Short mmCIF file of C-alpha atoms in Angstrom, two decimals:
data_model
loop_
_atom_site.label_atom_id
_atom_site.label_comp_id
_atom_site.label_asym_id
_atom_site.label_seq_id
_atom_site.Cartn_x
_atom_site.Cartn_y
_atom_site.Cartn_z
CA UNK A 1 -48.83 13.60 92.00
CA UNK A 2 -52.35 12.27 90.60
CA UNK A 3 -54.55 13.00 88.00
CA UNK A 4 -57.74 13.66 88.67
CA UNK A 5 -61.37 15.19 86.90
CA UNK A 6 -63.02 18.09 88.64
CA UNK A 7 -65.04 21.51 87.62
CA UNK A 8 -62.90 23.76 88.44
CA UNK A 9 -64.17 27.52 89.80
CA UNK A 10 -61.72 30.77 89.20
CA UNK A 11 -63.08 33.75 90.81
CA UNK A 12 -61.56 37.34 90.35
CA UNK A 13 -61.97 41.05 91.77
CA UNK A 14 -62.88 43.75 88.30
CA UNK A 15 -61.03 46.89 88.74
CA UNK A 16 -59.05 45.51 91.91
CA UNK A 17 -56.20 47.86 91.42
CA UNK A 18 -58.36 50.86 90.81
CA UNK A 19 -60.28 50.22 93.92
CA UNK A 20 -56.84 50.07 95.77
CA UNK A 21 -55.25 53.07 94.42
CA UNK A 22 -58.28 55.33 95.55
CA UNK A 23 -58.80 53.96 98.74
CA UNK A 24 -56.31 51.34 100.01
CA UNK A 25 -57.18 50.76 103.91
CA UNK A 26 -61.20 50.28 103.39
CA UNK A 27 -60.55 47.85 99.69
CA UNK A 28 -58.36 45.82 101.64
CA UNK A 29 -61.25 45.41 104.80
CA UNK A 30 -64.27 45.39 102.60
CA UNK A 31 -62.31 42.49 100.52
CA UNK A 32 -61.34 40.12 103.66
CA UNK A 33 -65.04 40.49 104.59
CA UNK A 34 -65.94 39.14 101.07
CA UNK A 35 -63.83 36.76 100.64
CA UNK A 36 -65.07 35.56 104.20
CA UNK A 37 -68.33 35.09 102.34
CA UNK A 38 -67.03 33.50 98.78
CA UNK A 39 -64.96 31.24 100.97
CA UNK A 40 -68.16 30.23 103.52
CA UNK A 41 -70.45 29.34 100.59
CA UNK A 42 -67.62 27.24 98.68
CA UNK A 43 -67.42 25.42 102.19
CA UNK A 44 -71.08 24.81 102.33
CA UNK A 45 -71.46 23.45 98.18
CA UNK A 46 -68.66 20.86 98.78
CA UNK A 47 -66.10 22.91 97.53
CA UNK A 48 -62.16 23.47 98.35
CA UNK A 49 -59.96 26.43 97.64
CA UNK A 50 -56.89 25.40 96.66
CA UNK A 51 -55.01 28.49 95.59
CA UNK A 52 -55.37 32.58 96.52
CA UNK A 53 -53.45 35.25 94.77
CA UNK A 54 -54.32 38.97 95.88
CA UNK A 55 -58.12 39.15 95.49
CA UNK A 56 -58.27 35.77 93.13
CA UNK A 57 -59.59 32.39 94.32
CA UNK A 58 -59.62 29.06 92.99
CA UNK A 59 -61.96 26.39 93.71
CA UNK A 60 -62.25 22.64 92.96
CA UNK A 61 -65.61 20.75 93.35
CA UNK A 62 -66.65 17.10 92.40
CA UNK A 63 -69.77 18.58 90.81
CA UNK A 64 -70.35 21.08 88.27
CA UNK A 65 -74.14 21.58 89.22
CA UNK A 66 -72.78 22.67 92.63
CA UNK A 67 -70.16 24.98 91.68
CA UNK A 68 -72.18 26.59 89.36
CA UNK A 69 -75.35 26.75 91.86
CA UNK A 70 -72.27 28.14 94.60
CA UNK A 71 -71.27 30.60 92.23
CA UNK A 72 -74.88 32.46 91.53
CA UNK A 73 -75.04 32.08 95.45
CA UNK A 74 -71.93 34.08 95.90
CA UNK A 75 -72.76 36.97 92.99
CA UNK A 76 -76.46 37.12 94.07
CA UNK A 77 -75.52 37.59 98.14
CA UNK A 78 -72.27 40.18 96.80
CA UNK A 79 -74.50 41.86 94.68
CA UNK A 80 -77.01 43.02 98.06
CA UNK A 81 -73.58 43.87 99.63
CA UNK A 82 -72.89 46.04 97.09
CA UNK A 83 -75.83 47.82 97.08
CA UNK A 84 -74.66 49.69 100.44
CA UNK A 85 -72.00 51.91 98.06
CA UNK A 86 -72.10 53.96 95.10
CA UNK A 87 -71.37 52.10 91.51
CA UNK A 88 -67.80 53.29 92.15
CA UNK A 89 -66.61 51.67 95.22
CA UNK A 90 -68.54 48.24 94.47
CA UNK A 91 -66.41 45.62 94.48
CA UNK A 92 -67.32 42.60 92.46
CA UNK A 93 -66.41 39.26 90.98
CA UNK A 94 -65.94 38.13 87.49
CA UNK A 95 -66.11 34.47 88.00
CA UNK A 96 -65.57 30.97 85.10
CA UNK A 97 -65.98 27.49 85.78
CA UNK A 98 -65.19 24.77 83.30
CA UNK A 99 -64.53 20.26 84.05
CA UNK A 100 -60.82 19.88 83.25
CA UNK A 101 -58.74 17.18 83.81
CA UNK A 102 -56.04 18.33 86.30
CA UNK A 103 -52.58 17.56 88.69
CA UNK A 104 -52.63 17.77 91.98
CA UNK A 105 -49.66 18.56 93.89
CA UNK A 106 -49.38 19.26 97.41
CA UNK A 107 -53.37 20.35 97.49
CA UNK A 108 -52.26 22.70 94.72
CA UNK A 109 -54.39 21.90 91.05
CA UNK A 110 -52.54 22.28 88.14
CA UNK A 111 -53.11 21.98 84.04
CA UNK A 112 -55.22 23.40 81.38
CA UNK A 113 -58.33 22.84 83.57
CA UNK A 114 -57.44 25.54 85.63
CA UNK A 115 -56.13 27.91 83.01
CA UNK A 116 -58.87 27.79 81.14
CA UNK A 117 -61.27 28.81 84.16
CA UNK A 118 -59.09 31.54 84.91
CA UNK A 119 -59.90 32.54 80.83
CA UNK A 120 -63.24 32.01 81.71
CA UNK A 121 -63.41 34.57 84.30
CA UNK A 122 -62.08 37.44 82.04
CA UNK A 123 -64.72 36.90 80.04
CA UNK A 124 -67.67 37.20 82.23
CA UNK A 125 -69.44 39.86 82.98
CA UNK A 126 -68.69 42.47 86.34
CA UNK A 127 -70.79 40.94 88.79
CA UNK A 128 -71.20 37.56 86.36
CA UNK A 129 -70.27 33.78 85.37
CA UNK A 130 -68.99 32.46 82.63
CA UNK A 131 -68.83 28.49 82.10
CA UNK A 132 -67.34 25.98 79.53
CA UNK A 133 -69.14 23.87 77.15
CA UNK A 134 -68.78 20.72 79.19
CA UNK A 135 -70.16 22.66 82.62
CA UNK A 136 -73.47 23.86 80.56
CA UNK A 137 -73.98 20.37 79.07
CA UNK A 138 -73.82 19.49 82.85
CA UNK A 139 -75.68 21.84 84.20
CA UNK A 140 -78.43 22.96 81.45
CA UNK A 141 -81.37 20.38 82.78
CA UNK A 142 -80.58 20.31 85.83
CA UNK A 143 -80.72 23.69 87.12
CA UNK A 144 -83.45 26.67 86.84
CA UNK A 145 -80.75 28.91 84.63
CA UNK A 146 -80.75 30.43 81.98
CA UNK A 147 -77.51 31.19 79.60
CA UNK A 148 -76.74 33.21 76.65
CA UNK A 149 -73.91 31.28 73.88
CA UNK A 150 -71.52 33.46 73.31
CA UNK A 151 -69.68 30.82 71.12
CA UNK A 152 -66.18 29.85 70.69
CA UNK A 153 -63.22 32.49 72.41
CA UNK A 154 -59.86 32.57 71.52
CA UNK A 155 -57.98 33.27 74.75
CA UNK A 156 -54.58 33.51 76.08
CA UNK A 157 -52.27 31.16 75.87
CA UNK A 158 -55.02 28.40 74.71
CA UNK A 159 -54.46 26.86 71.56
CA UNK A 160 -57.41 26.32 70.59
CA UNK A 161 -60.84 28.07 70.86
CA UNK A 162 -62.98 27.79 74.14
CA UNK A 163 -66.73 27.28 73.61
CA UNK A 164 -68.73 29.06 76.43
CA UNK A 165 -71.51 30.27 77.69
CA UNK A 166 -72.68 33.25 79.77
CA UNK A 167 -74.89 32.74 82.94
CA UNK A 168 -77.68 35.29 82.92
CA UNK A 169 -77.97 36.79 86.39
CA UNK A 170 -81.17 37.63 87.92
CA UNK A 171 -81.25 41.46 89.23
CA UNK A 172 -82.76 43.09 92.06
CA UNK A 173 -86.38 43.23 90.83
CA UNK A 174 -86.13 40.01 90.19
CA UNK A 175 -86.09 39.93 86.22
CA UNK A 176 -83.03 38.49 84.13
CA UNK A 177 -79.92 40.89 82.84
CA UNK A 178 -79.10 39.65 79.50
CA UNK A 179 -75.68 39.25 78.55
CA UNK A 180 -73.91 41.20 76.50
CA UNK A 181 -73.03 38.84 73.55
CA UNK A 182 -69.01 38.46 73.29
CA UNK A 183 -68.13 38.41 69.61
CA UNK A 184 -66.86 34.27 68.82
CA UNK A 185 -63.75 33.42 67.82
CA UNK A 186 -62.79 34.13 64.25
CA UNK A 187 -59.22 33.37 62.58
CA UNK A 188 -58.24 36.49 59.97
CA UNK A 189 -58.08 35.61 56.31
CA UNK A 190 -54.65 35.04 54.72
CA UNK A 191 -52.95 37.85 54.32
CA UNK A 192 -52.62 36.46 50.22
CA UNK A 193 -56.58 36.92 49.81
CA UNK A 194 -56.98 39.73 46.59
CA UNK A 195 -60.02 41.91 46.68
CA UNK A 196 -61.33 40.72 43.35
CA UNK A 197 -62.14 37.13 45.70
CA UNK A 198 -64.89 39.07 47.75
CA UNK A 199 -67.78 39.11 45.52
CA UNK A 200 -67.08 35.41 44.72
CA UNK A 201 -67.01 34.36 48.26
CA UNK A 202 -70.32 36.35 49.20
CA UNK A 203 -72.28 35.10 46.01
CA UNK A 204 -71.38 31.41 47.49
CA UNK A 205 -72.21 32.29 50.95
CA UNK A 206 -75.90 33.72 48.98
CA UNK A 207 -76.15 30.31 47.68
CA UNK A 208 -75.69 28.37 50.73
CA UNK A 209 -77.69 30.51 52.82
CA UNK A 210 -81.47 29.86 50.01
CA UNK A 211 -80.30 26.48 50.27
CA UNK A 212 -79.87 26.07 54.18
CA UNK A 213 -83.13 28.21 54.39
CA UNK A 214 -85.40 26.23 51.93
CA UNK A 215 -84.53 22.89 54.17
CA UNK A 216 -85.03 24.94 57.54
CA UNK A 217 -88.46 26.11 56.38
CA UNK A 218 -89.73 22.96 55.28
CA UNK A 219 -87.75 20.69 58.59
CA UNK A 220 -89.81 23.40 60.61
CA UNK A 221 -93.05 22.64 59.43
CA UNK A 222 -92.41 18.90 60.45
CA UNK A 223 -91.03 19.61 63.73
CA UNK A 224 -93.71 21.62 64.71
CA UNK A 225 -96.41 19.25 63.67
CA UNK A 226 -94.24 16.44 65.59
CA UNK A 227 -93.90 19.05 68.60
CA UNK A 228 -97.66 19.66 68.65
CA UNK A 229 -98.60 15.91 69.03
CA UNK A 230 -96.12 15.42 71.84
CA UNK A 231 -97.43 18.44 74.11
CA UNK A 232 -100.93 17.06 73.12
CA UNK A 233 -100.10 13.90 74.76
CA UNK A 234 -97.88 15.10 78.25
CA UNK A 235 -101.12 17.66 79.00
CA UNK A 236 -102.28 15.49 81.27
CA UNK A 237 -99.87 15.47 83.91
CA UNK A 238 -100.43 18.77 85.48
CA UNK A 239 -99.04 20.22 88.81
CA UNK A 240 -101.20 20.74 92.37
CA UNK A 241 -101.98 24.28 92.77
CA UNK A 242 -101.25 25.99 95.55
CA UNK A 243 -101.96 29.98 96.78
CA UNK A 244 -98.56 32.09 96.06
CA UNK A 245 -97.42 34.06 98.82
CA UNK A 246 -97.16 37.76 98.02
CA UNK A 247 -94.33 38.68 100.38
CA UNK A 248 -93.19 42.68 101.19
CA UNK A 249 -89.29 41.68 102.30
CA UNK A 250 -86.39 43.16 101.14
CA UNK A 251 -83.28 42.89 102.04
CA UNK A 252 -80.60 45.38 102.06
CA UNK A 253 -76.89 44.89 101.80
CA UNK A 254 -74.47 45.35 104.84
CA UNK A 255 -71.59 48.12 105.47
CA UNK A 256 -68.23 46.04 105.23
CA UNK A 257 -68.36 43.96 107.93
CA UNK A 258 -70.12 40.71 107.34
CA UNK A 259 -71.75 37.86 109.38
CA UNK A 260 -69.07 35.88 108.13
CA UNK A 261 -66.22 37.41 109.21
CA UNK A 262 -67.91 38.26 112.46
CA UNK A 263 -68.12 34.74 113.23
CA UNK A 264 -64.50 34.05 111.95
CA UNK A 265 -63.39 36.30 114.39
CA UNK A 266 -65.67 35.26 117.49
CA UNK A 267 -63.97 31.94 116.54
CA UNK A 268 -67.14 30.72 116.06
CA UNK A 269 -68.62 28.00 113.21
CA UNK A 270 -70.85 30.15 110.69
CA UNK A 271 -72.26 26.64 109.17
CA UNK A 272 -75.73 26.14 109.44
CA UNK A 273 -77.73 23.32 111.30
CA UNK A 274 -78.12 20.15 108.23
CA UNK A 275 -81.08 18.67 106.68
CA UNK A 276 -81.16 14.98 106.66
CA UNK A 277 -82.15 13.79 103.13
CA UNK A 278 -83.79 11.37 105.15
CA UNK A 279 -86.03 13.96 106.77
CA UNK A 280 -89.62 13.35 106.57
CA UNK A 281 -91.43 16.23 105.44
CA UNK A 282 -93.69 18.65 108.18
CA UNK A 283 -95.67 21.20 107.13
CA UNK A 284 -94.59 23.43 110.24
CA UNK A 285 -90.85 23.26 109.73
CA UNK A 286 -90.65 24.45 106.44
CA UNK A 287 -88.66 28.19 106.72
CA UNK A 288 -89.72 31.19 105.14
CA UNK A 289 -93.15 30.64 104.24
CA UNK A 290 -96.25 32.53 105.98
CA UNK A 291 -98.71 30.43 108.46
CA UNK A 292 -101.01 30.06 105.78
CA UNK A 293 -98.77 28.27 103.19
CA UNK A 294 -98.14 25.56 105.51
CA UNK A 295 -101.76 24.90 105.98
CA UNK A 296 -101.70 24.36 102.27
CA UNK A 297 -98.82 22.30 101.98
CA UNK A 298 -100.49 20.25 105.17
CA UNK A 299 -103.27 20.08 103.13
CA UNK A 300 -102.27 19.91 99.73
CA UNK A 301 -99.06 18.62 100.21
CA UNK A 302 -98.76 16.16 102.41
CA UNK A 303 -101.72 13.75 101.05
CA UNK A 304 -100.95 14.57 97.18
CA UNK A 305 -100.19 11.54 95.15
CA UNK A 306 -96.61 10.88 94.16
CA UNK A 307 -94.04 11.22 92.47
CA UNK A 308 -94.44 14.66 93.55
CA UNK A 309 -91.94 17.94 95.11
CA UNK A 310 -91.89 20.73 96.64
CA UNK A 311 -89.58 23.62 95.66
CA UNK A 312 -89.44 27.43 97.48
CA UNK A 313 -87.56 30.68 97.64
CA UNK A 314 -85.97 32.51 100.58
CA UNK A 315 -89.04 35.36 100.50
CA UNK A 316 -91.63 32.53 100.99
CA UNK A 317 -92.45 31.24 97.44
CA UNK A 318 -93.65 27.72 96.74
CA UNK A 319 -94.28 25.94 94.14
CA UNK A 320 -96.01 22.25 94.09
CA UNK A 321 -96.28 19.44 91.87
CA UNK A 322 -97.83 15.81 91.91
CA UNK A 323 -98.93 13.02 90.21
CA UNK A 324 -96.56 13.66 87.60
CA UNK A 325 -95.36 10.53 85.28
CA UNK A 326 -92.04 10.34 86.58
CA UNK A 327 -89.94 12.13 89.81
CA UNK A 328 -87.85 14.37 87.02
CA UNK A 329 -91.03 15.66 85.81
CA UNK A 330 -92.15 16.53 89.57
CA UNK A 331 -89.32 18.37 90.39
CA UNK A 332 -89.35 20.28 86.75
CA UNK A 333 -92.85 20.95 87.66
CA UNK A 334 -92.45 22.74 91.24
CA UNK A 335 -89.48 24.72 90.24
CA UNK A 336 -91.10 26.01 87.26
CA UNK A 337 -94.38 27.09 89.26
CA UNK A 338 -92.06 28.49 92.25
CA UNK A 339 -90.16 30.46 90.02
CA UNK A 340 -93.27 31.89 87.51
CA UNK A 341 -94.46 33.04 91.47
CA UNK A 342 -91.21 34.36 92.44
CA UNK A 343 -90.74 36.39 88.66
CA UNK A 344 -94.03 37.90 88.89
CA UNK A 345 -93.61 38.97 92.15
CA UNK A 346 -90.50 40.59 91.61
CA UNK A 347 -88.37 38.43 94.38
CA UNK A 348 -84.57 38.19 93.63
CA UNK A 349 -84.23 35.22 95.67
CA UNK A 350 -84.24 31.96 93.00
CA UNK A 351 -86.54 28.39 93.55
CA UNK A 352 -84.93 25.63 94.92
CA UNK A 353 -86.16 21.94 96.02
CA UNK A 354 -87.07 21.76 99.75
CA UNK A 355 -88.86 18.20 99.73
CA UNK A 356 -89.12 15.02 97.16
CA UNK A 357 -92.10 13.16 98.15
CA UNK A 358 -91.78 12.86 101.58
CA UNK A 359 -88.15 13.90 102.39
CA UNK A 360 -86.82 16.78 102.98
CA UNK A 361 -84.21 17.42 100.10
CA UNK A 362 -83.47 21.11 101.11
CA UNK A 363 -79.34 21.54 100.92
CA UNK A 364 -78.96 24.57 102.94
CA UNK A 365 -79.97 23.16 106.32
CA UNK A 366 -82.53 24.86 108.75
CA UNK A 367 -81.60 29.47 108.74
CA UNK A 368 -80.00 29.82 112.17
CA UNK A 369 -82.44 32.24 114.31
CA UNK A 370 -82.23 33.22 118.08
CA UNK A 371 -82.94 31.09 120.97
CA UNK A 372 -86.46 32.15 122.15
CA UNK A 373 -88.48 34.36 122.58
CA UNK A 374 -86.91 36.83 119.37
CA UNK A 375 -88.38 39.37 120.88
CA UNK A 376 -89.28 41.83 124.20
CA UNK A 377 -91.68 44.37 124.58
CA UNK A 378 -90.04 47.01 127.57
CA UNK A 379 -91.68 50.61 127.89
CA UNK A 380 -88.64 51.94 129.11
CA UNK A 381 -86.32 51.45 125.74
CA UNK A 382 -89.19 51.24 123.22
CA UNK A 383 -89.77 54.55 120.98
CA UNK A 384 -91.04 55.28 117.53
CA UNK A 385 -89.44 53.61 114.75
CA UNK A 386 -87.57 55.90 112.10
CA UNK A 387 -85.49 55.39 109.79
CA UNK A 388 -82.95 57.57 109.98
CA UNK A 389 -82.39 56.49 113.91
CA UNK A 390 -81.71 52.87 112.40
CA UNK A 391 -78.15 51.74 113.69
CA UNK A 392 -75.21 51.63 111.34
CA UNK A 393 -77.26 51.88 107.57
CA UNK A 394 -76.59 54.17 105.00
CA UNK A 395 -78.86 56.67 103.40
CA UNK A 396 -79.78 53.79 100.71
CA UNK A 397 -80.75 51.73 103.16
CA UNK A 398 -82.62 54.34 105.33
CA UNK A 399 -84.42 55.21 101.81
CA UNK A 400 -85.88 51.68 101.39
CA UNK A 401 -87.42 51.70 105.06
CA UNK A 402 -88.87 55.28 104.64
CA UNK A 403 -90.38 54.14 101.11
CA UNK A 404 -91.39 50.12 101.94
CA UNK A 405 -90.96 49.76 105.09
CA UNK A 406 -92.63 52.59 106.96
CA UNK A 407 -95.72 52.68 104.39
CA UNK A 408 -96.01 49.11 104.57
CA UNK A 409 -99.36 47.51 106.53
CA UNK A 410 -99.28 45.70 109.91
CA UNK A 411 -98.32 43.53 110.96
CA UNK A 412 -94.59 44.09 109.89
CA UNK A 413 -90.92 43.71 111.14
CA UNK A 414 -87.04 44.19 110.26
CA UNK A 415 -84.20 41.63 111.74
CA UNK A 416 -80.87 42.92 111.33
CA UNK A 417 -78.07 40.62 110.99
CA UNK A 418 -74.46 41.24 112.70
CA UNK A 419 -73.17 42.72 109.46
CA UNK A 420 -76.23 45.43 108.99
CA UNK A 421 -77.64 43.58 106.19
CA UNK A 422 -81.88 43.72 107.65
CA UNK A 423 -84.66 41.47 106.10
CA UNK A 424 -88.36 43.09 106.51
CA UNK A 425 -91.78 41.80 105.83
CA UNK A 426 -94.95 43.83 106.16
CA UNK A 427 -98.39 43.13 105.86
CA UNK A 428 -98.36 40.11 107.68
CA UNK A 429 -100.97 38.06 109.31
CA UNK A 430 -99.45 37.83 113.10
CA UNK A 431 -96.61 39.66 114.91
CA UNK A 432 -95.29 36.30 115.40
CA UNK A 433 -95.63 35.28 111.83
CA UNK A 434 -93.50 38.30 110.12
CA UNK A 435 -90.76 38.33 113.34
CA UNK A 436 -90.54 34.47 112.23
CA UNK A 437 -90.21 35.15 108.74
CA UNK A 438 -87.31 37.97 109.00
CA UNK A 439 -85.60 35.63 111.10
CA UNK A 440 -85.39 32.72 109.01
CA UNK A 441 -84.97 34.93 105.61
CA UNK A 442 -82.21 36.91 107.30
CA UNK A 443 -80.50 33.84 109.27
CA UNK A 444 -80.25 32.56 105.85
CA UNK A 445 -78.48 34.86 104.24
CA UNK A 446 -76.22 35.76 107.58
CA UNK A 447 -74.96 32.25 108.21
CA UNK A 448 -75.65 33.36 111.72
CA UNK A 449 -79.00 34.40 113.95
CA UNK A 450 -80.75 38.03 113.63
CA UNK A 451 -81.79 40.57 116.07
CA UNK A 452 -85.33 41.58 115.55
CA UNK A 453 -84.89 45.40 116.24
CA UNK A 454 -88.57 46.93 115.18
CA UNK A 455 -92.22 45.24 114.78
CA UNK A 456 -95.16 47.78 113.54
CA UNK A 457 -93.95 51.18 114.34
CA UNK A 458 -91.71 51.08 117.24
CA UNK A 459 -87.63 50.15 117.93
CA UNK A 460 -88.24 47.29 120.25
CA UNK A 461 -84.75 47.30 121.21
CA UNK A 462 -82.76 50.41 123.09
CA UNK A 463 -81.62 52.63 119.98
CA UNK A 464 -78.43 54.38 121.75
CA UNK A 465 -78.49 58.58 120.44
CA UNK A 466 -75.62 59.62 122.97
CA UNK A 467 -73.15 57.89 120.67
CA UNK A 468 -72.87 56.45 117.17
CA UNK A 469 -74.02 52.34 116.57
CA UNK A 470 -71.29 50.69 115.08
CA UNK A 471 -71.97 47.09 115.01
CA UNK A 472 -73.85 44.43 117.27
CA UNK A 473 -72.06 43.98 120.62
CA UNK A 474 -70.24 40.62 120.98
CA UNK A 475 -68.34 40.67 124.42
CA UNK A 476 -67.35 37.53 124.13
CA UNK A 477 -64.30 38.16 122.16
CA UNK A 478 -64.29 41.72 122.12
CA UNK A 479 -60.62 42.93 122.45
CA UNK A 480 -61.46 45.81 124.45
CA UNK A 481 -62.41 43.80 127.45
CA UNK A 482 -59.92 41.97 129.65
CA UNK A 483 -59.94 38.34 128.82
CA UNK A 484 -60.55 37.32 132.22
CA UNK A 485 -64.05 39.40 132.47
CA UNK A 486 -65.45 38.88 129.16
CA UNK A 487 -67.97 36.02 129.73
CA UNK A 488 -69.10 37.51 132.63
CA UNK A 489 -69.98 40.53 131.12
CA UNK A 490 -72.01 38.56 128.98
CA UNK A 491 -73.49 36.46 131.24
CA UNK A 492 -74.55 39.50 133.20
CA UNK A 493 -76.09 41.17 130.07
CA UNK A 494 -77.85 38.13 128.59
CA UNK A 495 -79.47 38.25 132.27
CA UNK A 496 -80.61 41.86 132.40
CA UNK A 497 -83.47 41.71 130.11
CA UNK A 498 -84.92 45.28 130.50
CA UNK A 499 -84.18 48.63 130.68
CA UNK A 500 -80.79 49.94 129.49
CA UNK A 501 -77.83 48.69 129.69
CA UNK A 502 -74.37 49.84 129.02
CA UNK A 503 -70.70 48.53 129.08
CA UNK A 504 -67.55 50.94 129.80
CA UNK A 505 -64.17 49.89 129.89
CA UNK A 506 -60.76 51.69 131.24
CA UNK A 507 -57.08 50.96 129.82
CA UNK A 508 -56.22 48.15 131.77
CA UNK A 509 -59.64 46.52 129.78
CA UNK A 510 -61.70 45.96 132.93
CA UNK A 511 -65.09 46.78 132.49
CA UNK A 512 -67.89 49.22 134.39
CA UNK A 513 -71.29 47.87 133.61
CA UNK A 514 -74.90 49.57 134.79
CA UNK A 515 -77.60 47.30 134.65
CA UNK A 516 -81.68 47.85 133.94
CA UNK A 517 -80.99 51.77 134.29
CA UNK A 518 -84.28 53.86 133.48
CA UNK A 519 -82.76 56.26 130.69
CA UNK A 520 -79.46 55.87 128.54
CA UNK A 521 -77.39 58.70 130.12
CA UNK A 522 -78.29 57.26 133.61
CA UNK A 523 -76.71 53.49 131.98
CA UNK A 524 -73.76 55.72 130.33
CA UNK A 525 -73.15 57.50 133.64
CA UNK A 526 -73.28 54.37 135.94
CA UNK A 527 -71.19 52.54 133.69
CA UNK A 528 -68.52 54.90 133.67
CA UNK A 529 -68.47 55.29 137.64
CA UNK A 530 -68.40 51.54 137.97
CA UNK A 531 -65.56 51.75 135.42
CA UNK A 532 -63.55 54.61 137.06
CA UNK A 533 -64.15 52.30 140.60
CA UNK A 534 -61.64 49.91 138.73
CA UNK A 535 -59.61 51.17 136.19
CA UNK A 536 -58.31 54.37 134.10
CA UNK A 537 -59.43 56.63 131.81
CA UNK A 538 -62.68 54.78 130.75
CA UNK A 539 -64.56 54.62 128.05
CA UNK A 540 -68.22 53.84 127.45
CA UNK A 541 -68.08 50.98 124.70
CA UNK A 542 -71.57 49.36 124.40
CA UNK A 543 -74.99 50.64 125.03
CA UNK A 544 -78.04 48.46 124.98
CA UNK A 545 -77.12 45.18 122.08
CA UNK A 546 -75.04 47.90 120.24
CA UNK A 547 -70.92 48.85 120.21
CA UNK A 548 -71.27 52.29 119.99
CA UNK A 549 -68.44 55.23 118.89
CA UNK A 550 -68.22 58.97 119.14
CA UNK A 551 -71.19 60.51 117.71
#
């Protein structure tokens, strides 16, 4: 056994027993999907899961900053996924984080640090985060995060009260949710205190309050004058300004199967290509932003005087600062400017540093995107876009498309991830711009490449109508297809870039395919006929890019 100091992260699902009692199979399936998302975020943030029990997750991080950043990313991602479900069926985590001395034994961690993290998790709001004072001290000046001080809290099996803070989580509309302040721990008065003592206690408190109030009043006058002088002295360092892009982007939650789960099932890593901290800044390589913003960066940021910094968020909002007194001031100014712009357009995404000086420091790497070309126009399969025809979309998602994408100005595009999560942008300068941005944002959220399904008011992929689309079709890991035939199916589908395609399999997993058919009906009939030549009990499993099942 060895001792060490670590940031301990504890997460648990609120109301898990009720969810299981109402629908055990669906709850367990969603738990596996959500856990895949949580595990992926923890791994990408440099954390290590050391214990799990049912719906609970315990992880260690070498840095409190990374632990809190990871927790925020997890809660924002799961909040998006929960939007697809009614409030009674939403699956939300509580997360607690502390820094403590722990003992490591056979890979597991034990000690007060683990216990306190678990108790802080219990103090967190549903979908929220609660941290100890030690974590707050480490994070307060390093992350653009708001906290609510809830004071010292008495928690089970911990002898002394734990001083705690709640993290103010960002709502979908970009505003901050005000945490519900929990009452600090209070020791009960001894049973022997007599009623006659209360008037005396009240009088003493009043006298003390009067004295303290007077002291604070005069102190406030002095501090206000000093603060005014300090502000005037610092106003000479102003950040470089840049036009704030106004993206019209919406992210909608997927059904239970998540991209990370899909990658795990397929045996593929869902990691994102890493950006080296030594990579030089290039405006053309900045993701998420508009082409116009790239021009601003090339003209203003590249030539700006150091110390300088550049921040952005997933919706393409940017913030620039240059000619600052030092690097820390540049970082703070860039993040503040970016976040103010993000808040003004109600972007739910937080801003992060992308570059300091001429070096890229963005921690998440380049977003995964599919190989070029990102879309193909085929009159044989194209048809007018309709929200109700979007594959594996719930009513809430269709309503968002109806209310936001349909009336949106061109150029516009929709990208869909493997789990059904989607991103769209409207009112873009060009089709290539909105396609790139939609794929970059969707890929960053999903962790794997997404697919463009609609451009302007047209579906640009074949959308099944004869059967129900249940998800993206991935022949390389489809268990219905015999193992020795999967690669060949994947290759032939990749080469058939036009027309309607369909795949059918029989009881022995022998596939039958129809490629480049003139209609959906022709593709289905052709696939079934081809399958019947080599297998029995054939049925269609894919139409176009989608896995399908009965309507």
